[in-house]
Amino acid sequence: QALACIGSLFQQYKPRFWYWELLEMKRKLLLASVIPVLIGKDNQITVGLFTLLFFMWAYVWGQPYRNAFPNTLQTYIQLTLFITLYYGLMAADCQDRKDGCSELVQDFIIVIH
Protein backbone atom coordinates (compact mmCIF):
# COMPACT_ATOMS: atom_id res chain seq x y z
CA GLN A 1 0.00 0.00 0.00
CA ALA A 2 2.87 2.38 0.74
CA LEU A 3 4.30 1.71 -2.73
CA ALA A 4 0.95 2.69 -4.26
CA CYS A 5 1.04 6.00 -2.39
CA ILE A 6 4.62 7.08 -3.05
CA GLY A 7 5.58 4.87 -6.00
CA SER A 8 5.21 7.75 -8.46
CA LEU A 9 8.23 9.43 -6.84
CA PHE A 10 10.44 6.53 -7.86
CA GLN A 11 9.00 5.41 -11.20
CA GLN A 12 10.97 7.96 -13.22
CA TYR A 13 14.30 6.51 -12.05
CA LYS A 14 16.15 3.40 -13.13
CA PRO A 15 15.58 0.56 -10.62
CA ARG A 16 19.11 0.73 -9.23
CA PHE A 17 18.56 4.45 -8.47
CA TRP A 18 15.39 3.98 -6.43
CA TYR A 19 16.85 6.27 -3.75
CA TRP A 20 17.57 9.22 -6.08
CA GLU A 21 14.52 11.24 -5.06
CA LEU A 22 15.86 11.18 -1.49
CA LEU A 23 19.18 12.60 -2.73
CA GLU A 24 17.33 15.28 -4.66
CA MET A 25 15.41 16.26 -1.53
CA LYS A 26 18.68 16.34 0.41
CA ARG A 27 20.22 18.64 -2.23
CA LYS A 28 17.30 21.04 -1.98
CA LEU A 29 17.40 20.96 1.81
CA LEU A 30 21.13 21.67 1.82
CA LEU A 31 20.92 24.57 -0.61
CA ALA A 32 17.78 26.17 0.78
CA SER A 33 18.05 25.58 4.53
CA VAL A 34 21.20 24.01 5.93
CA ILE A 35 23.87 26.07 4.16
CA PRO A 36 22.21 29.48 4.76
CA VAL A 37 21.54 28.71 8.43
CA LEU A 38 24.54 26.69 9.61
CA ILE A 39 27.43 27.94 7.48
CA GLY A 40 29.04 31.30 8.14
CA LYS A 41 28.24 34.09 5.70
CA ASP A 42 31.73 34.13 4.20
CA ASN A 43 31.63 30.43 3.31
CA GLN A 44 28.03 29.98 2.18
CA ILE A 45 28.66 30.49 -1.53
CA THR A 46 31.76 28.30 -1.50
CA VAL A 47 29.97 25.42 0.24
CA GLY A 48 27.02 25.88 -2.12
CA LEU A 49 29.35 25.70 -5.14
CA PHE A 50 30.91 22.45 -3.93
CA THR A 51 27.44 21.03 -3.19
CA LEU A 52 26.30 21.85 -6.72
CA LEU A 53 29.51 20.43 -8.23
CA PHE A 54 28.95 17.17 -6.37
CA PHE A 55 25.36 16.84 -7.56
CA MET A 56 26.27 17.85 -11.12
CA TRP A 57 28.92 15.13 -11.11
CA ALA A 58 26.40 12.66 -9.67
CA TYR A 59 23.91 13.38 -12.46
CA VAL A 60 26.55 13.07 -15.18
CA TRP A 61 28.03 9.89 -13.69
CA GLY A 62 24.83 8.20 -12.57
CA GLN A 63 22.32 9.06 -15.30
CA PRO A 64 19.56 8.06 -12.83
CA TYR A 65 16.51 8.70 -15.01
CA ARG A 66 15.06 6.07 -17.31
CA ASN A 67 15.04 8.51 -20.26
CA ALA A 68 17.96 10.57 -21.56
CA PHE A 69 16.16 13.93 -21.66
CA PRO A 70 15.61 14.32 -17.88
CA ASN A 71 19.25 13.35 -17.27
CA THR A 72 20.46 16.04 -19.66
CA LEU A 73 17.97 18.58 -18.31
CA GLN A 74 19.03 18.01 -14.70
CA THR A 75 22.69 18.35 -15.66
CA TYR A 76 21.98 21.70 -17.31
CA ILE A 77 19.92 22.81 -14.32
CA GLN A 78 22.81 22.01 -11.96
CA LEU A 79 25.20 23.86 -14.30
CA THR A 80 22.92 26.93 -14.40
CA LEU A 81 22.65 26.96 -10.61
CA PHE A 82 26.43 26.62 -10.35
CA ILE A 83 27.03 29.52 -12.77
CA THR A 84 24.48 31.69 -10.95
CA LEU A 85 26.09 31.00 -7.58
CA TYR A 86 29.57 31.54 -9.03
CA TYR A 87 28.54 34.92 -10.38
CA GLY A 88 26.98 35.65 -7.01
CA LEU A 89 30.44 35.11 -5.59
CA MET A 90 31.85 37.49 -8.20
CA ALA A 91 29.13 40.05 -7.44
CA ALA A 92 29.99 39.88 -3.74
CA ASP A 93 33.62 40.52 -4.68
CA CYS A 94 32.65 43.40 -6.99
CA GLN A 95 30.34 45.04 -4.47
CA ASP A 96 33.02 47.28 -2.99
CA ARG A 97 34.61 48.19 -6.30
CA LYS A 98 33.59 51.20 -8.36
CA ASP A 99 34.62 49.99 -11.83
CA GLY A 100 31.22 48.79 -13.09
CA CYS A 101 31.99 45.18 -12.28
CA SER A 102 28.75 44.66 -10.36
CA GLU A 103 26.54 45.82 -13.27
CA LEU A 104 28.36 43.49 -15.66
CA VAL A 105 27.80 40.51 -13.36
CA GLN A 106 24.11 41.40 -12.95
CA ASP A 107 23.66 41.67 -16.72
CA PHE A 108 25.29 38.29 -17.27
CA ILE A 109 23.06 36.58 -14.69
CA ILE A 110 19.98 38.02 -16.40
CA VAL A 111 21.19 36.82 -19.83
CA ILE A 112 21.86 33.22 -18.75
CA HIS A 113 18.38 32.91 -17.30
Coordinates of N, CA and C in Angstrom, one line a residue:
Q1 N 0.8 -1.2 0.0 CA 0.0 0.0 0.0 C 0.9 1.3 0.0
A2 N 2.0 1.2 0.7 CA 2.9 2.4 0.7 C 3.4 2.6 -0.6
L3 N 3.8 1.6 -1.4 CA 4.3 1.7 -2.7 C 3.3 2.4 -3.6
A4 N 2.0 2.1 -3.4 CA 1.0 2.7 -4.3 C 0.9 4.2 -4.0
C5 N 1.1 4.6 -2.8 CA 1.0 6.0 -2.4 C 2.2 6.8 -2.9
I6 N 3.4 6.3 -2.7 CA 4.6 7.1 -3.1 C 5.4 6.5 -4.2
G7 N 4.9 5.5 -4.9 CA 5.6 4.9 -6.0 C 5.9 5.8 -7.2
S8 N 5.0 6.8 -7.3 CA 5.2 7.8 -8.5 C 6.5 8.6 -8.3
L9 N 7.0 8.7 -7.1 CA 8.2 9.4 -6.8 C 9.4 8.7 -7.4
F10 N 9.3 7.4 -7.5 CA 10.4 6.5 -7.9 C 10.3 5.9 -9.3
Q11 N 9.2 6.0 -9.9 CA 9.0 5.4 -11.2 C 9.9 6.0 -12.3
Q12 N 10.2 7.3 -12.2 CA 11.0 8.0 -13.2 C 12.5 7.6 -13.2
Y13 N 12.9 6.9 -12.2 CA 14.3 6.5 -12.0 C 14.5 5.1 -12.5
K14 N 15.8 4.8 -12.9 CA 16.2 3.4 -13.1 C 16.1 2.6 -11.8
P15 N 15.8 1.3 -11.9 CA 15.6 0.6 -10.6 C 16.8 0.6 -9.7
R16 N 18.0 0.7 -10.2 CA 19.1 0.7 -9.2 C 19.3 2.1 -8.6
F17 N 18.5 3.1 -9.1 CA 18.6 4.5 -8.5 C 17.2 4.8 -7.8
W18 N 16.7 3.8 -7.1 CA 15.4 4.0 -6.4 C 15.5 5.1 -5.4
Y19 N 16.6 5.3 -4.8 CA 16.9 6.3 -3.8 C 17.1 7.7 -4.2
W20 N 17.1 7.9 -5.5 CA 17.6 9.2 -6.1 C 16.7 10.4 -5.6
E21 N 15.4 10.2 -5.5 CA 14.5 11.2 -5.1 C 14.9 11.7 -3.7
L22 N 15.4 10.8 -2.8 CA 15.9 11.2 -1.5 C 17.1 12.1 -1.6
L23 N 18.0 11.7 -2.5 CA 19.2 12.6 -2.7 C 18.8 14.0 -3.2
E24 N 17.8 14.0 -4.1 CA 17.3 15.3 -4.7 C 16.7 16.1 -3.6
M25 N 16.0 15.5 -2.7 CA 15.4 16.3 -1.5 C 16.5 16.8 -0.6
K26 N 17.5 15.9 -0.4 CA 18.7 16.3 0.4 C 19.4 17.5 -0.2
R27 N 19.6 17.5 -1.5 CA 20.2 18.6 -2.2 C 19.4 19.9 -2.0
K28 N 18.1 19.8 -2.2 CA 17.3 21.0 -2.0 C 17.3 21.5 -0.5
L29 N 17.3 20.6 0.4 CA 17.4 21.0 1.8 C 18.7 21.6 2.1
L30 N 19.8 21.1 1.6 CA 21.1 21.7 1.8 C 21.2 23.1 1.3
L31 N 20.8 23.3 0.0 CA 20.9 24.6 -0.6 C 20.0 25.6 -0.1
A32 N 18.8 25.2 0.3 CA 17.8 26.2 0.8 C 17.8 26.4 2.3
S33 N 18.2 25.4 3.1 CA 18.1 25.6 4.5 C 19.3 25.4 5.3
V34 N 20.0 24.3 5.1 CA 21.2 24.0 5.9 C 22.4 25.0 5.7
I35 N 22.7 25.2 4.4 CA 23.9 26.1 4.2 C 23.6 27.5 4.6
P36 N 22.4 28.1 4.3 CA 22.2 29.5 4.8 C 22.1 29.6 6.3
V37 N 21.7 28.6 7.0 CA 21.5 28.7 8.4 C 22.8 28.3 9.2
L38 N 23.4 27.2 8.8 CA 24.5 26.7 9.6 C 25.9 27.1 9.2
I39 N 26.1 27.6 8.0 CA 27.4 27.9 7.5 C 27.6 29.4 7.6
G40 N 28.8 29.9 8.0 CA 29.0 31.3 8.1 C 28.9 32.0 6.8
K41 N 28.5 33.3 6.9 CA 28.2 34.1 5.7 C 29.4 34.1 4.7
D42 N 30.6 34.1 5.1 CA 31.7 34.1 4.2 C 31.9 32.8 3.4
N43 N 31.4 31.7 4.0 CA 31.6 30.4 3.3 C 30.4 29.9 2.6
Q44 N 29.3 30.5 2.7 CA 28.0 30.0 2.2 C 28.1 29.7 0.7
I45 N 28.6 30.7 -0.1 CA 28.7 30.5 -1.5 C 29.6 29.4 -1.9
T46 N 30.8 29.3 -1.2 CA 31.8 28.3 -1.5 C 31.2 26.9 -1.2
V47 N 30.6 26.7 -0.1 CA 30.0 25.4 0.2 C 28.9 25.1 -0.7
G48 N 28.1 26.1 -1.1 CA 27.0 25.9 -2.1 C 27.6 25.5 -3.5
L49 N 28.7 26.1 -3.9 CA 29.3 25.7 -5.1 C 29.8 24.2 -5.1
F50 N 30.4 23.8 -4.0 CA 30.9 22.5 -3.9 C 29.7 21.5 -3.9
T51 N 28.6 21.9 -3.2 CA 27.4 21.0 -3.2 C 26.9 20.8 -4.6
L52 N 26.8 21.9 -5.4 CA 26.3 21.8 -6.7 C 27.2 21.0 -7.6
L53 N 28.6 21.2 -7.4 CA 29.5 20.4 -8.2 C 29.3 18.9 -8.0
F54 N 29.1 18.6 -6.7 CA 29.0 17.2 -6.4 C 27.7 16.6 -7.1
F55 N 26.6 17.3 -7.0 CA 25.4 16.8 -7.6 C 25.4 16.9 -9.1
M56 N 26.1 17.8 -9.7 CA 26.3 17.8 -11.1 C 27.1 16.6 -11.5
W57 N 28.1 16.3 -10.8 CA 28.9 15.1 -11.1 C 28.1 13.9 -11.0
A58 N 27.2 13.8 -9.9 CA 26.4 12.7 -9.7 C 25.4 12.4 -10.8
Y59 N 24.8 13.5 -11.3 CA 23.9 13.4 -12.5 C 24.6 12.9 -13.7
V60 N 25.8 13.5 -14.0 CA 26.5 13.1 -15.2 C 27.0 11.6 -15.0
W61 N 27.5 11.3 -13.9 CA 28.0 9.9 -13.7 C 26.9 8.9 -13.6
G62 N 25.9 9.2 -12.9 CA 24.8 8.2 -12.6 C 23.8 8.0 -13.7
Q63 N 23.4 9.1 -14.3 CA 22.3 9.1 -15.3 C 21.1 8.3 -14.7
P64 N 20.5 8.8 -13.6 CA 19.6 8.1 -12.8 C 18.2 7.9 -13.5
Y65 N 17.8 8.8 -14.4 CA 16.5 8.7 -15.0 C 16.4 7.6 -16.1
R66 N 15.3 7.1 -16.3 CA 15.1 6.1 -17.3 C 15.3 6.6 -18.7
N67 N 14.9 7.9 -18.9 CA 15.0 8.5 -20.3 C 16.2 9.5 -20.3
A68 N 16.8 9.7 -21.4 CA 18.0 10.6 -21.6 C 17.6 12.0 -21.3
F69 N 16.5 12.5 -21.8 CA 16.2 13.9 -21.7 C 16.2 14.4 -20.2
P70 N 15.5 13.8 -19.3 CA 15.6 14.3 -17.9 C 17.0 14.3 -17.3
N71 N 17.9 13.4 -17.7 CA 19.3 13.3 -17.3 C 20.0 14.6 -17.8
T72 N 19.8 14.9 -19.1 CA 20.5 16.0 -19.7 C 19.9 17.3 -19.0
L73 N 18.6 17.4 -18.9 CA 18.0 18.6 -18.3 C 18.5 18.9 -16.9
Q74 N 18.5 17.8 -16.1 CA 19.0 18.0 -14.7 C 20.5 18.4 -14.7
T75 N 21.3 17.9 -15.6 CA 22.7 18.3 -15.7 C 22.8 19.8 -16.0
Y76 N 22.0 20.3 -17.0 CA 22.0 21.7 -17.3 C 21.4 22.6 -16.2
I77 N 20.5 22.1 -15.5 CA 19.9 22.8 -14.3 C 21.0 23.0 -13.3
Q78 N 21.7 21.9 -13.0 CA 22.8 22.0 -12.0 C 23.9 23.0 -12.4
L79 N 24.2 22.9 -13.7 CA 25.2 23.9 -14.3 C 24.7 25.3 -14.2
T80 N 23.5 25.6 -14.5 CA 22.9 26.9 -14.4 C 22.9 27.4 -13.0
L81 N 22.6 26.6 -12.0 CA 22.6 27.0 -10.6 C 24.1 27.3 -10.2
F82 N 25.0 26.4 -10.7 CA 26.4 26.6 -10.3 C 26.9 28.0 -10.9
I83 N 26.6 28.3 -12.2 CA 27.0 29.5 -12.8 C 26.4 30.7 -12.0
T84 N 25.1 30.6 -11.7 CA 24.5 31.7 -10.9 C 25.1 31.9 -9.6
L85 N 25.4 30.9 -8.9 CA 26.1 31.0 -7.6 C 27.5 31.5 -7.7
Y86 N 28.2 31.1 -8.8 CA 29.6 31.5 -9.0 C 29.6 33.0 -9.3
Y87 N 28.6 33.5 -10.1 CA 28.5 34.9 -10.4 C 28.0 35.7 -9.2
G88 N 27.3 35.0 -8.3 CA 27.0 35.7 -7.0 C 28.2 35.9 -6.2
L89 N 29.2 34.9 -6.3 CA 30.4 35.1 -5.6 C 31.2 36.3 -6.2
M90 N 31.2 36.4 -7.5 CA 31.8 37.5 -8.2 C 31.2 38.8 -7.8
A91 N 29.8 38.8 -7.8 CA 29.1 40.0 -7.4 C 29.5 40.5 -6.0
A92 N 29.6 39.5 -5.1 CA 30.0 39.9 -3.7 C 31.4 40.5 -3.7
D93 N 32.3 40.0 -4.6 CA 33.6 40.5 -4.7 C 33.6 41.9 -5.3
C94 N 32.7 42.1 -6.3 CA 32.6 43.4 -7.0 C 31.9 44.5 -6.2
Q95 N 31.2 44.1 -5.2 CA 30.3 45.0 -4.5 C 31.1 46.3 -4.0
D96 N 32.3 46.1 -3.5 CA 33.0 47.3 -3.0 C 33.8 48.1 -4.0
R97 N 33.9 47.5 -5.2 CA 34.6 48.2 -6.3 C 33.7 49.2 -7.0
K98 N 34.3 50.2 -7.7 CA 33.6 51.2 -8.4 C 33.9 51.2 -9.9
D99 N 34.2 50.0 -10.4 CA 34.6 50.0 -11.8 C 33.5 49.4 -12.7
G100 N 32.3 49.3 -12.3 CA 31.2 48.8 -13.1 C 31.1 47.3 -13.1
C101 N 31.9 46.6 -12.3 CA 32.0 45.2 -12.3 C 30.6 44.6 -11.9
S102 N 30.0 45.2 -10.9 CA 28.8 44.7 -10.4 C 27.7 44.7 -11.4
E103 N 27.6 45.7 -12.2 CA 26.5 45.8 -13.3 C 26.8 44.8 -14.3
L104 N 28.0 44.5 -14.7 CA 28.4 43.5 -15.7 C 27.9 42.1 -15.2
V105 N 28.2 41.8 -13.9 CA 27.8 40.5 -13.4 C 26.3 40.4 -13.4
Q106 N 25.6 41.4 -13.0 CA 24.1 41.4 -13.0 C 23.6 41.2 -14.4
D107 N 24.1 41.9 -15.3 CA 23.7 41.7 -16.7 C 23.9 40.2 -17.2
F108 N 25.0 39.7 -16.8 CA 25.3 38.3 -17.3 C 24.3 37.3 -16.6
I109 N 24.0 37.5 -15.4 CA 23.1 36.6 -14.7 C 21.7 36.7 -15.3
I110 N 21.3 37.8 -15.7 CA 20.0 38.0 -16.4 C 20.0 37.3 -17.8
V111 N 21.1 37.4 -18.5 CA 21.2 36.8 -19.8 C 21.1 35.3 -19.7
I112 N 21.8 34.7 -18.8 CA 21.9 33.2 -18.7 C 20.5 32.6 -18.3
H113 N 19.7 33.4 -17.7 CA 18.4 32.9 -17.3 C 17.4 33.2 -18.4

